[in-house]
Coordinates of C-alpha atoms in Angstrom, one line a residue:
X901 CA -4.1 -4.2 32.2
X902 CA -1.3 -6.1 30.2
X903 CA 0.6 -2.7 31.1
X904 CA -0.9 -0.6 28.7
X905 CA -1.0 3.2 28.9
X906 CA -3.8 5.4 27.4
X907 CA -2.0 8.5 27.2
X908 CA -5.1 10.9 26.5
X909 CA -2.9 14.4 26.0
X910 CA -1.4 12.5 22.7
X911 CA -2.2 13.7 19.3
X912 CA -2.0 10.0 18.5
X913 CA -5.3 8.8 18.4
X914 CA -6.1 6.2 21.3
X915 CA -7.2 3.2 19.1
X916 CA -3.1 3.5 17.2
X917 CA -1.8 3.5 20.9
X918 CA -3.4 0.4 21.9
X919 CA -2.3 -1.3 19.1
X920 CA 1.0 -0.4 19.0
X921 CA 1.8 -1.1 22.7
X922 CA -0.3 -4.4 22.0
X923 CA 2.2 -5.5 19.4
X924 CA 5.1 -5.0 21.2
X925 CA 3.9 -6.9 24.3
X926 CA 3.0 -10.0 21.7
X927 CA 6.3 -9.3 19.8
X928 CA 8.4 -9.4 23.6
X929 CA 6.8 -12.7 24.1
X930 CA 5.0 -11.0 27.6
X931 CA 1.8 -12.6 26.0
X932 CA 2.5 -16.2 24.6
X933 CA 1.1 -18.1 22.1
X934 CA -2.3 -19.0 22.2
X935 CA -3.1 -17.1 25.2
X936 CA -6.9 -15.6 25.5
X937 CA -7.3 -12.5 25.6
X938 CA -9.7 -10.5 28.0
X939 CA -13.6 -9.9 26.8
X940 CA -13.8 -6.4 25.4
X941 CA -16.5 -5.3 28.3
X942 CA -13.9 -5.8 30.6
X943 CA -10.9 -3.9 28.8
X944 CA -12.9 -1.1 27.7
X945 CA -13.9 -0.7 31.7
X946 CA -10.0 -1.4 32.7
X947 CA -9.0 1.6 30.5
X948 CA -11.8 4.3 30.6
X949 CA -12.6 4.0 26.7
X950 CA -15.6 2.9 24.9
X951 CA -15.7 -0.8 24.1
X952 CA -16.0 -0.1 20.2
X953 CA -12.6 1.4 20.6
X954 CA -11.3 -2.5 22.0
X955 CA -13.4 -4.1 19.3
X956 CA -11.6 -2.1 16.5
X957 CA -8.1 -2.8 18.3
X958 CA -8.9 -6.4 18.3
X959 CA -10.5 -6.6 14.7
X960 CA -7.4 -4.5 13.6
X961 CA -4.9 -7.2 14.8
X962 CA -6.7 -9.7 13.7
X963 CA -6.4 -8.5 10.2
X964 CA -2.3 -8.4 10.7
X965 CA -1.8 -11.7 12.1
X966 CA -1.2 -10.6 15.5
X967 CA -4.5 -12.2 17.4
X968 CA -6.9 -15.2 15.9
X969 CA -10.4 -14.6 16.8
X970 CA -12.3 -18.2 17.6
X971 CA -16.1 -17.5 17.5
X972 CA -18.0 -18.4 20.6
X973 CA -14.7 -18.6 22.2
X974 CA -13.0 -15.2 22.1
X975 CA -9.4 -13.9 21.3
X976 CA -6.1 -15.8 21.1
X977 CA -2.3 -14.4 20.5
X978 CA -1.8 -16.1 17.2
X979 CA 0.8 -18.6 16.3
X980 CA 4.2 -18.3 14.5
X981 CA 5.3 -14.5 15.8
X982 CA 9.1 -14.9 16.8
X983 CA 10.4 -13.0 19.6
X984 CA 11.9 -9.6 18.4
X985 CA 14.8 -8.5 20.2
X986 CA 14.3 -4.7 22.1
X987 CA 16.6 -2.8 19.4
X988 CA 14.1 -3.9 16.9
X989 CA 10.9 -2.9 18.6
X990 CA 9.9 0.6 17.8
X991 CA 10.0 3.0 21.1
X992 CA 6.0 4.9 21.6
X993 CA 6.0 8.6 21.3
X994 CA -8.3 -18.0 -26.0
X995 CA -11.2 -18.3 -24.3
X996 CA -15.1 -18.2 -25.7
X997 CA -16.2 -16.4 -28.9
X998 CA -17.8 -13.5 -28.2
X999 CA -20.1 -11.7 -30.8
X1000 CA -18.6 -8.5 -31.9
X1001 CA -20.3 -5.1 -30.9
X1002 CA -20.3 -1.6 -32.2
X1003 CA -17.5 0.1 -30.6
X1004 CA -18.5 3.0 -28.3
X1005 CA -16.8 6.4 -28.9
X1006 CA -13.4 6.6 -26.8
X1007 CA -15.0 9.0 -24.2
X1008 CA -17.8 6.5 -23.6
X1009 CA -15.3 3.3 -22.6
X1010 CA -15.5 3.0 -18.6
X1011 CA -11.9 2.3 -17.8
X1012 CA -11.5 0.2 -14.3
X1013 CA -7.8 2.0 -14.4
X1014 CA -5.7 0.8 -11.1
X1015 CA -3.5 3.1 -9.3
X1016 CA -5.5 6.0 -10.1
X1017 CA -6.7 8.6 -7.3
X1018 CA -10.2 10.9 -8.0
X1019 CA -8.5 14.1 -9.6
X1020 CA -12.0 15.7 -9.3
X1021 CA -11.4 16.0 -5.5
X1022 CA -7.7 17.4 -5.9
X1023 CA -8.1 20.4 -4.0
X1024 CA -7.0 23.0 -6.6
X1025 CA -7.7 26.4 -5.2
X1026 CA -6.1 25.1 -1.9
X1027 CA -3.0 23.9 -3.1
X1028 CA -2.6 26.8 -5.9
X1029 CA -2.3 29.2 -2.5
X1030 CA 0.7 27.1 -1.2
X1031 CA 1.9 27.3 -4.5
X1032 CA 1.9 30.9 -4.8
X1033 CA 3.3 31.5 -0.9
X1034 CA 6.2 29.2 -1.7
X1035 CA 7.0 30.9 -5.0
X1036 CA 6.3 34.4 -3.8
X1037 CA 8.4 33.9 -0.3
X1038 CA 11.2 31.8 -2.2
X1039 CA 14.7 33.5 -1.6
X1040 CA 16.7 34.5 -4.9
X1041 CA 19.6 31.6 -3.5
X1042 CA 17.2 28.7 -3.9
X1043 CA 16.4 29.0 -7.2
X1044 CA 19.2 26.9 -7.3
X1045 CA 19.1 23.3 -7.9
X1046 CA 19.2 22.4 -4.0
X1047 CA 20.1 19.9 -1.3
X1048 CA 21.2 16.9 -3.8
X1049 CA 18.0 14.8 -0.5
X1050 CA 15.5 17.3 -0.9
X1051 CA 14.1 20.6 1.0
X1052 CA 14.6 20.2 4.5
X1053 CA 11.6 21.5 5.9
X1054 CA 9.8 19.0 3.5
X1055 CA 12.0 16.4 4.8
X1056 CA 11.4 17.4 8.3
X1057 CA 7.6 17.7 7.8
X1058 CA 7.7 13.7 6.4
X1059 CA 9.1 12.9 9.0
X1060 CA 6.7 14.2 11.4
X1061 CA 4.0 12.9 9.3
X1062 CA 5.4 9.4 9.4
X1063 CA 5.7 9.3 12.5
X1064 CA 1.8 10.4 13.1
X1065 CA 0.3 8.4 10.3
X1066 CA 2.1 5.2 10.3
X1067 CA 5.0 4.8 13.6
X1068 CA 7.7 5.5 11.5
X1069 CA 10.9 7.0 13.4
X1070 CA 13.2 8.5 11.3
X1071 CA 15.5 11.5 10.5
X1072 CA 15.5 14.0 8.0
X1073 CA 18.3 12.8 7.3
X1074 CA 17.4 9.8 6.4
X1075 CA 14.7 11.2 4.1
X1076 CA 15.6 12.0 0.2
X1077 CA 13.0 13.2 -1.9
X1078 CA 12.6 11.6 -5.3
X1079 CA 10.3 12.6 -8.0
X1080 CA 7.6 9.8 -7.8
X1081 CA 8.2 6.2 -5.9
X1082 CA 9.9 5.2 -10.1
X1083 CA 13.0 7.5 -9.6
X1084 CA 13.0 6.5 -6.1
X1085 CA 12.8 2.3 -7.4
X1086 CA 15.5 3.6 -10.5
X1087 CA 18.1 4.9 -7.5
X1088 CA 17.7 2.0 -5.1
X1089 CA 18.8 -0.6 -7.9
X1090 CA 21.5 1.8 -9.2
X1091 CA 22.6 2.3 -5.6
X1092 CA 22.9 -1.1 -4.8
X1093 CA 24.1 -2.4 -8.4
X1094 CA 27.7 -2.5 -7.1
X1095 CA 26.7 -5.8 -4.7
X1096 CA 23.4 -7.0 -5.7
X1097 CA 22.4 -8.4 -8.8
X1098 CA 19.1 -10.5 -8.0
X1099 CA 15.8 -9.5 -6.6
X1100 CA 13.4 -11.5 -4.8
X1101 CA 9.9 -9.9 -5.9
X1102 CA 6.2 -11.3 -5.8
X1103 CA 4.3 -12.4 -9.0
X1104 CA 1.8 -11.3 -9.6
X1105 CA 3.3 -7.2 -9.2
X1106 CA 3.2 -4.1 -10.6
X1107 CA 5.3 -3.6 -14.1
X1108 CA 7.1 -0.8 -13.3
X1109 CA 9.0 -1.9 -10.6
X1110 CA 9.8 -5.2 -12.8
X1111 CA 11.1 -2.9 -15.8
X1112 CA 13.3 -1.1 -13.6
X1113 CA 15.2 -3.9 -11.9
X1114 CA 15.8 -5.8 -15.3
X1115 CA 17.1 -2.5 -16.9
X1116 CA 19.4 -2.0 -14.5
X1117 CA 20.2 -6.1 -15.1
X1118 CA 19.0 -7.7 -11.9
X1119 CA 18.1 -10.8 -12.4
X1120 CA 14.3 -11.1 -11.0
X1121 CA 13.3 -14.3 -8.5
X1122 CA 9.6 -14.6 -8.9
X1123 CA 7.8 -15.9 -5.8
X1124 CA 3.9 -16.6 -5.3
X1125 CA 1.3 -14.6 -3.8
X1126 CA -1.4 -15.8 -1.6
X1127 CA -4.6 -14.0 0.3
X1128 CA -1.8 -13.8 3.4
X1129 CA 1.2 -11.8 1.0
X1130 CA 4.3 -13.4 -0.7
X1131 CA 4.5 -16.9 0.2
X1132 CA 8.1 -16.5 2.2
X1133 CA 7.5 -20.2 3.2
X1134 CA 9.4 -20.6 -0.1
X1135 CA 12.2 -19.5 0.5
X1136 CA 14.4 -21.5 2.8
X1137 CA 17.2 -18.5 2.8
X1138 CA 17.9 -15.0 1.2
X1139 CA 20.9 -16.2 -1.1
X1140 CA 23.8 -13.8 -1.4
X1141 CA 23.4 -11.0 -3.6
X1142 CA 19.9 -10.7 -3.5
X1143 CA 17.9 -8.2 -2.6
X1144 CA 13.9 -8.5 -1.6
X1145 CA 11.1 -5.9 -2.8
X1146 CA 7.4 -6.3 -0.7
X1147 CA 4.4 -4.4 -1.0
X1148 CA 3.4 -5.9 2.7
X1149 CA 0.8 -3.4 3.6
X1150 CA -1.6 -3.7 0.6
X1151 CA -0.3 -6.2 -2.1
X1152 CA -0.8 -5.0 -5.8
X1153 CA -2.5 -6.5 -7.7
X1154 CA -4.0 -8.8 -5.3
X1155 CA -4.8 -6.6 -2.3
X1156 CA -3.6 -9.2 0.5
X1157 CA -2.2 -7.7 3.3
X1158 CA 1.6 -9.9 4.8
X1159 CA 1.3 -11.2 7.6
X1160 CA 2.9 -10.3 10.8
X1161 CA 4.8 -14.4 11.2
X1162 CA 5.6 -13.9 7.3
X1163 CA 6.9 -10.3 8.4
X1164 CA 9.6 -11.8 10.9
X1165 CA 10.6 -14.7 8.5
X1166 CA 11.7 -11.9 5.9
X1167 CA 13.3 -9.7 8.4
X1168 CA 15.4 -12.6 10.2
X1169 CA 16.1 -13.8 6.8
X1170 CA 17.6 -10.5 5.5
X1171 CA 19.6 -9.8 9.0
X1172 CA 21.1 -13.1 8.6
X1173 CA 22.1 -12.9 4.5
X1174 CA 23.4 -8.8 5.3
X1175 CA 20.9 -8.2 2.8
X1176 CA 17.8 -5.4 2.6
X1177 CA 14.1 -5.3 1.7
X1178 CA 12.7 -2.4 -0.7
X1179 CA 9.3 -1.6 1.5
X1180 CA 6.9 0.0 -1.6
X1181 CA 3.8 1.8 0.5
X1182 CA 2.1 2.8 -2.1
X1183 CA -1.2 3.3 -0.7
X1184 CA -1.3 2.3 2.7
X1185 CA -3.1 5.7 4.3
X1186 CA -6.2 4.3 2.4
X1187 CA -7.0 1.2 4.5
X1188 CA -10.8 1.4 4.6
X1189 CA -11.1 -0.6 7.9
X1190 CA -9.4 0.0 11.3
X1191 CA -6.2 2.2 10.8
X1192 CA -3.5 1.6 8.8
X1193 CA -1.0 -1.2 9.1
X1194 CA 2.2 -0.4 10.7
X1195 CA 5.2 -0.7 7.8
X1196 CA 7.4 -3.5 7.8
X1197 CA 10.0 -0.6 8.4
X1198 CA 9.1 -0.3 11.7
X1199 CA 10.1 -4.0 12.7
X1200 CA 13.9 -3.4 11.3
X1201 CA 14.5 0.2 10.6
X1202 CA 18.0 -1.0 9.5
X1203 CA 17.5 -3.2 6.6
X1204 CA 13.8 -2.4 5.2
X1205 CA 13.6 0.7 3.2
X1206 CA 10.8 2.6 2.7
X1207 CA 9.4 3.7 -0.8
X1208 CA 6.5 6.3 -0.5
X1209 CA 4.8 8.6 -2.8
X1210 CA 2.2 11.2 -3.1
X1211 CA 0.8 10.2 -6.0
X1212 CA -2.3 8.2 -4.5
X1213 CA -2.6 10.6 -1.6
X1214 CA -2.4 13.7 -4.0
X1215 CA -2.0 13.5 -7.3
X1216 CA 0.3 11.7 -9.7
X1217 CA 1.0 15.2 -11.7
X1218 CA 2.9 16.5 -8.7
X1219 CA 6.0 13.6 -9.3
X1220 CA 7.2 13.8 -5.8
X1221 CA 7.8 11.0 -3.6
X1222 CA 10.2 10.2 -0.7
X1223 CA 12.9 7.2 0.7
X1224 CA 13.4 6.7 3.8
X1225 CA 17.2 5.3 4.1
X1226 CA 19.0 3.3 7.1
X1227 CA 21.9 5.6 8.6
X1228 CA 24.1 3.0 7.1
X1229 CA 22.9 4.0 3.4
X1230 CA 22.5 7.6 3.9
X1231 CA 26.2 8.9 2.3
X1232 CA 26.4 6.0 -0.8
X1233 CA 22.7 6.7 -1.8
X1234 CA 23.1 10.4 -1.8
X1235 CA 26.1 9.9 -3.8
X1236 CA 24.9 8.3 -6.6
X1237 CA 21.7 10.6 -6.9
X1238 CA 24.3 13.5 -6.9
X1239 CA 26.1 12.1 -9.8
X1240 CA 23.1 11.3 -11.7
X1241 CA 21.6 15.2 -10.8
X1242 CA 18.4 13.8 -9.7
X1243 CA 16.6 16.9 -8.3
X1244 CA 13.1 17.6 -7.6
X1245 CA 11.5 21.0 -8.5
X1246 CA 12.2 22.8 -5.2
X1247 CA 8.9 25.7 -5.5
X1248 CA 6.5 22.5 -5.5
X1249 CA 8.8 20.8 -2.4
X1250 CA 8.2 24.3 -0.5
X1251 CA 4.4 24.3 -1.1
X1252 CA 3.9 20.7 -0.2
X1253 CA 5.6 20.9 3.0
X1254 CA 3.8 23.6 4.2
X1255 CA 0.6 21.6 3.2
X1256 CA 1.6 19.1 5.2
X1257 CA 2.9 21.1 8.3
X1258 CA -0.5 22.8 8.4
X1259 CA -2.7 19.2 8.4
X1260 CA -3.8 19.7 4.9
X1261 CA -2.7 16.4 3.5
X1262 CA -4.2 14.4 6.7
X1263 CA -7.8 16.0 5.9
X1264 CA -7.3 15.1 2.4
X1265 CA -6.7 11.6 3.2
X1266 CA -9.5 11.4 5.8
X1267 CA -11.8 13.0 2.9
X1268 CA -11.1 10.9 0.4
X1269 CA -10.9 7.7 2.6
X1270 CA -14.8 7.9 3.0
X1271 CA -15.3 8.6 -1.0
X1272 CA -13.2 5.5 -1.6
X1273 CA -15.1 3.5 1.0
X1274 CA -18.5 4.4 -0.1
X1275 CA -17.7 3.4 -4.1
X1276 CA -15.6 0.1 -3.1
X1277 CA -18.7 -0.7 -1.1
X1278 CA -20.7 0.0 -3.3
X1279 CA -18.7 -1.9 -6.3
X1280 CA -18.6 -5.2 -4.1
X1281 CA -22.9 -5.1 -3.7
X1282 CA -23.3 -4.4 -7.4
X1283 CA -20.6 -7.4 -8.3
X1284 CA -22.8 -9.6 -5.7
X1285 CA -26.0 -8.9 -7.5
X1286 CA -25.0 -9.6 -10.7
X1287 CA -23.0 -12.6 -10.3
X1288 CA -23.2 -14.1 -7.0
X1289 CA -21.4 -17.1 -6.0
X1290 CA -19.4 -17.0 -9.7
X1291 CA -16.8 -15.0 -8.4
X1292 CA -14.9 -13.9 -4.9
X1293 CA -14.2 -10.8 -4.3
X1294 CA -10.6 -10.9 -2.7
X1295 CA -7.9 -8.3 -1.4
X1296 CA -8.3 -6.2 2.3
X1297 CA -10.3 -3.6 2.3
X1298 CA -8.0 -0.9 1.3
X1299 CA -6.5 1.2 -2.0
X1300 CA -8.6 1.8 -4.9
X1301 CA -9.2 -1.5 -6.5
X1302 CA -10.1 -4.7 -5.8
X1303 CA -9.7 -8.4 -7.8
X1304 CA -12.4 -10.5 -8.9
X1305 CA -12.0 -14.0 -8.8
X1306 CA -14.1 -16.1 -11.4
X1307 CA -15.2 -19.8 -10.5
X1308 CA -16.6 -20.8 -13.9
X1309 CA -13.6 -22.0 -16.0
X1310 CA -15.7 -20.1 -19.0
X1311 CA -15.7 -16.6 -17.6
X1312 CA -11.7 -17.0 -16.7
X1313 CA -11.0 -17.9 -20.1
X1314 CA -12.9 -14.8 -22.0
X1315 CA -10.4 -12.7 -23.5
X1316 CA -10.9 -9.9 -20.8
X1317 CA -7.7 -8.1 -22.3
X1318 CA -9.9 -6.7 -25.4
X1319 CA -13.4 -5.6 -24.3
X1320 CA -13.3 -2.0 -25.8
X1321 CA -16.2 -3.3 -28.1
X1322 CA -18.5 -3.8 -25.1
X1323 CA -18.0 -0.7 -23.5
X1324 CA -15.1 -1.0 -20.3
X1325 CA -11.4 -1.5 -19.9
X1326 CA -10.4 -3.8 -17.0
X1327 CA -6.6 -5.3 -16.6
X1328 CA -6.2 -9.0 -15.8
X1329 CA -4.1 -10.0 -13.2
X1330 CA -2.3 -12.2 -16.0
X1331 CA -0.7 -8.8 -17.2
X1332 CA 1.4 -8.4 -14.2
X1333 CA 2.6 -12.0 -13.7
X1334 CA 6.6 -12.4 -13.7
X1335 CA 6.2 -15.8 -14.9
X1336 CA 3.9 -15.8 -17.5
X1337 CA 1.0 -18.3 -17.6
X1338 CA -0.1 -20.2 -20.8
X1339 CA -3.1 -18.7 -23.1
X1340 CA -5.4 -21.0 -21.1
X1341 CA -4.9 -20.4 -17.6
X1342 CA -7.6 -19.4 -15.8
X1343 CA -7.4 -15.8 -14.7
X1344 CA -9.1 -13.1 -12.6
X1345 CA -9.3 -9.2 -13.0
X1346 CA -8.8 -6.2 -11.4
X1347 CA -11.2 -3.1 -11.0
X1348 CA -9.5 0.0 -10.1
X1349 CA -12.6 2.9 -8.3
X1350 CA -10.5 5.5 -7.4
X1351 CA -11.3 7.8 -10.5
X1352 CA -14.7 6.7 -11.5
X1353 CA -18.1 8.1 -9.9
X1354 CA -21.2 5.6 -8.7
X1355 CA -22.6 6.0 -12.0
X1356 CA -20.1 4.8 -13.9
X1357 CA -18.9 2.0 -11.4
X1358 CA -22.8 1.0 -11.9
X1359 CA -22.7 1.3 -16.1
X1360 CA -19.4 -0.1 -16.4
X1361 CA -19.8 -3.4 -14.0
X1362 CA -23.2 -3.8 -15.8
X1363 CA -21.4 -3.8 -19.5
X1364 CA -18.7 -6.3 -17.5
X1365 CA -22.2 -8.5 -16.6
X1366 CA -23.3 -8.6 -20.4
X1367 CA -19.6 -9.0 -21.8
X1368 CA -19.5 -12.3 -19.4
X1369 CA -23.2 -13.3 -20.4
X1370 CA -21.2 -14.0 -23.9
X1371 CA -19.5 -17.5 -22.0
X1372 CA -22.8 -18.9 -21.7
X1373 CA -22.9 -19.6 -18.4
X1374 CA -26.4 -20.2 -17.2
X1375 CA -27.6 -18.0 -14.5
X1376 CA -31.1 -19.3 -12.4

């Protein structure tokens, strides 16, 4: 049905095989616009699999834009996804006062840190073992400085990996190794400093990424975020000279995933200015429901690259992270980190690549997948309890943190930037705008879960209850 193959020798998991093929069929225009879909019972019947195995294919879609579910009605291809020639489709293989508190000790603050994965988890006595065999079995010759794009084999095993985990197709050549997604964002703008100058990027974003691009004197092109991504609706064109950074699969800070019609406007937009989008995955493996989103590399392997990191998946000490270049890039970004003598510790590139080759990292991920789910679950019920309909909860289910929205005008406007007296540490999605909003604009926060246990998710969103109590704000 719809010519799909279930191909049941594959390592790829049948619910990523549907949805690939079911993308490209939508994507070739074989099923229009607006067409309905057949019921579940009958798909799951058509193609030997059980029908929760459809429902998540459909949900899954549904999330990226692809299908619009109409209750009582059933599944539509939705609107707005442009036709995508074959080259381009992927092959399958001041606010209110507040009265002033004792201040806890430091060690007794909850911080809601963003960005920060559970280092209790990290497995130690695992990864110390690769450490050792890679040191121990190290040949005297490679104590050298190395391949100016990284280990091969650790190339090679990326590539396999992103391949498996997310439909990327790609070379090792293509691969360079970086030391954390930061040197890999510092020799993208120094590599394309010679032609660009300005960079279309999404306000709210992460800081980092916005210090790098106006050291290196880009000139930065703020454009909105909604719950659907940045608002490329904005832009009419992709001047000359610019360049366009997306965090499409998991939006920081605000957690909305792009959507698929927003996905072709950017990459028709970029094709037709000869221009290029910086892809930062920073966290996609840790999408809590269905599977992960395919990368907006996939739609145009020639002008989107790909930023990832270990850091989320591992840990941040570890400062390794990856790019994944067009051909067309390969020799002129290798060139500059050469000059530059960006290397990365080549003992800790052996271990990992073994870890990798021997489905370590992918049982790590599935691990801590369920330890994420279970406290971001458990985070959104305590938030409901204690304040109800006063906020929204908002972002996909996916990462480690999540935003609050406040509806009372009064709990917005509490200075949420300097609550150490009561207890927590929460950022505000104020500190990561590009264009910065007046002292009395309304704004929400952001609750990172990814290092903190149930107990202290439970204390620390209870000292965020009485620190809001302090607006006033009648509860019944």
């Amino acid at each position: 049905m719809y010519g799909i193959y279930v191909d049941r020798e594959s390592k790829v998991p049948v619910t990523r095989q549907i949805c690939q093929q079911l993308r490209m069929i939508i994507e070739s225009g074989q099923l229009s616009a607006g067409t309905r879909l057949l019921p579940t019972r009958v798909l799951a019947k058509e193609w030997g699999i059980a029908r929760n195995v459809v429902i998540e294919v459909y949900e899954q879609l549904i999330a990226e834009g692809y299908l619009d579910g109409r209750a009582g009605s059933g599944t539509y291809v939705a609107e707005g996804i442009f036709h995508i020639s074959d080259s381009r489709i992927p092959t399958i293989s001041s606010g209110a006062a507040v009265q002033p508190q004792p201040k806890p000790e430091r060690e007794q603050i909850i911080d809601f840190a963003t960005g920060v994965p559970d280092q209790k988890w990290f497995p130690r006595q695992i990864w110390a073992k690769y450490l050792k065999e890679a040191a121990e079995g190290t040949l005297s010759e490679e104590h050298n400085y190395g391949h100016v794009q990284g280990d091969l084999s650790l190339r090679s095993a990326i590539c396999e990996y992103v391949y498996r985990s997310k439909g990327i197709q790609c070379t090792a050549e293509q691969i360079m190794i970086v030391s954390g997604a930061s040197e890999g964002f510092f020799l993208l703008a120094k590599s394309f400093a010679p032609k660009f100058h300005s960079l279309y990027i999404e306000d709210p974003t992460i800081d980092f990424t916005q210090e790098i691009f106006k050291l290196m004197d880009y000139r930065l092109v703020p454009v909105e975020v909604d719950l659907n991504g940045m608002r490329i609706d904005f832009l009419t064109s992709i001047t000359p000279g610019h360049l366009v950074l997306l965090t499409p699969s998991h939006q920081f800070p605000t957690g909305s995933l792009l959507s698929i019609q927003r996905r072709h406007q950017i990459i028709r937009m970029v094709e037709e200015a000869d221009s290029f989008v910086i892809e930062d995955d920073y966290d996609s493996e840790f999408r809590l429901r269905g599977i992960p989103v395919p990368p907006l590399q996939t739609l145009s392997p020639s002008r989107v690259i790909y930023v990832g990191t270990f850091s989320k998946t591992l840990s941040p000490s570890l400062r390794i992270g990856f790019i994944i270049v067009p051909p067309s890039l390969i020799n002129t970004i290798a060139e500059v980190k050469d000059k530059l003598n960006l290397h990365t510790p080549f003992i800790i590139q052996k271990a990992l690549s073994q870890y990798i080759l021997d489905g370590q990292l992918e049982r790590h991920i599935h691990k801590m997948k369920k330890v994420y789910k279970k406290r971001r679950n458990f985070m959104t019920e305590r938030l409901q309890h204690l304040f109800g309909n006063d906020i929204s909860i908002l972002g996909d289910e996916a990462g480690m943190h999540l935003q609050i929205s406040f509806h009372p005008k009064a709990y917005a406007l509490l200075p949420w930037n300097d609550t150490a007296a009561y207890g927590f540490q929460a950022e505000t999605i104020s500190k990561y705008r590009i264009a910065k909003p007046s002292p009395s604009t309304p704004t929400g926060i952001v609750l990172g879960y990814g290092n903190l246990t149930t107990e202290e998710i439970e204390e620390g969103l209870s000292r965020i209850y009485q620190y809001a109590s302090q607006a006033g704000i009648p509860r019944e």
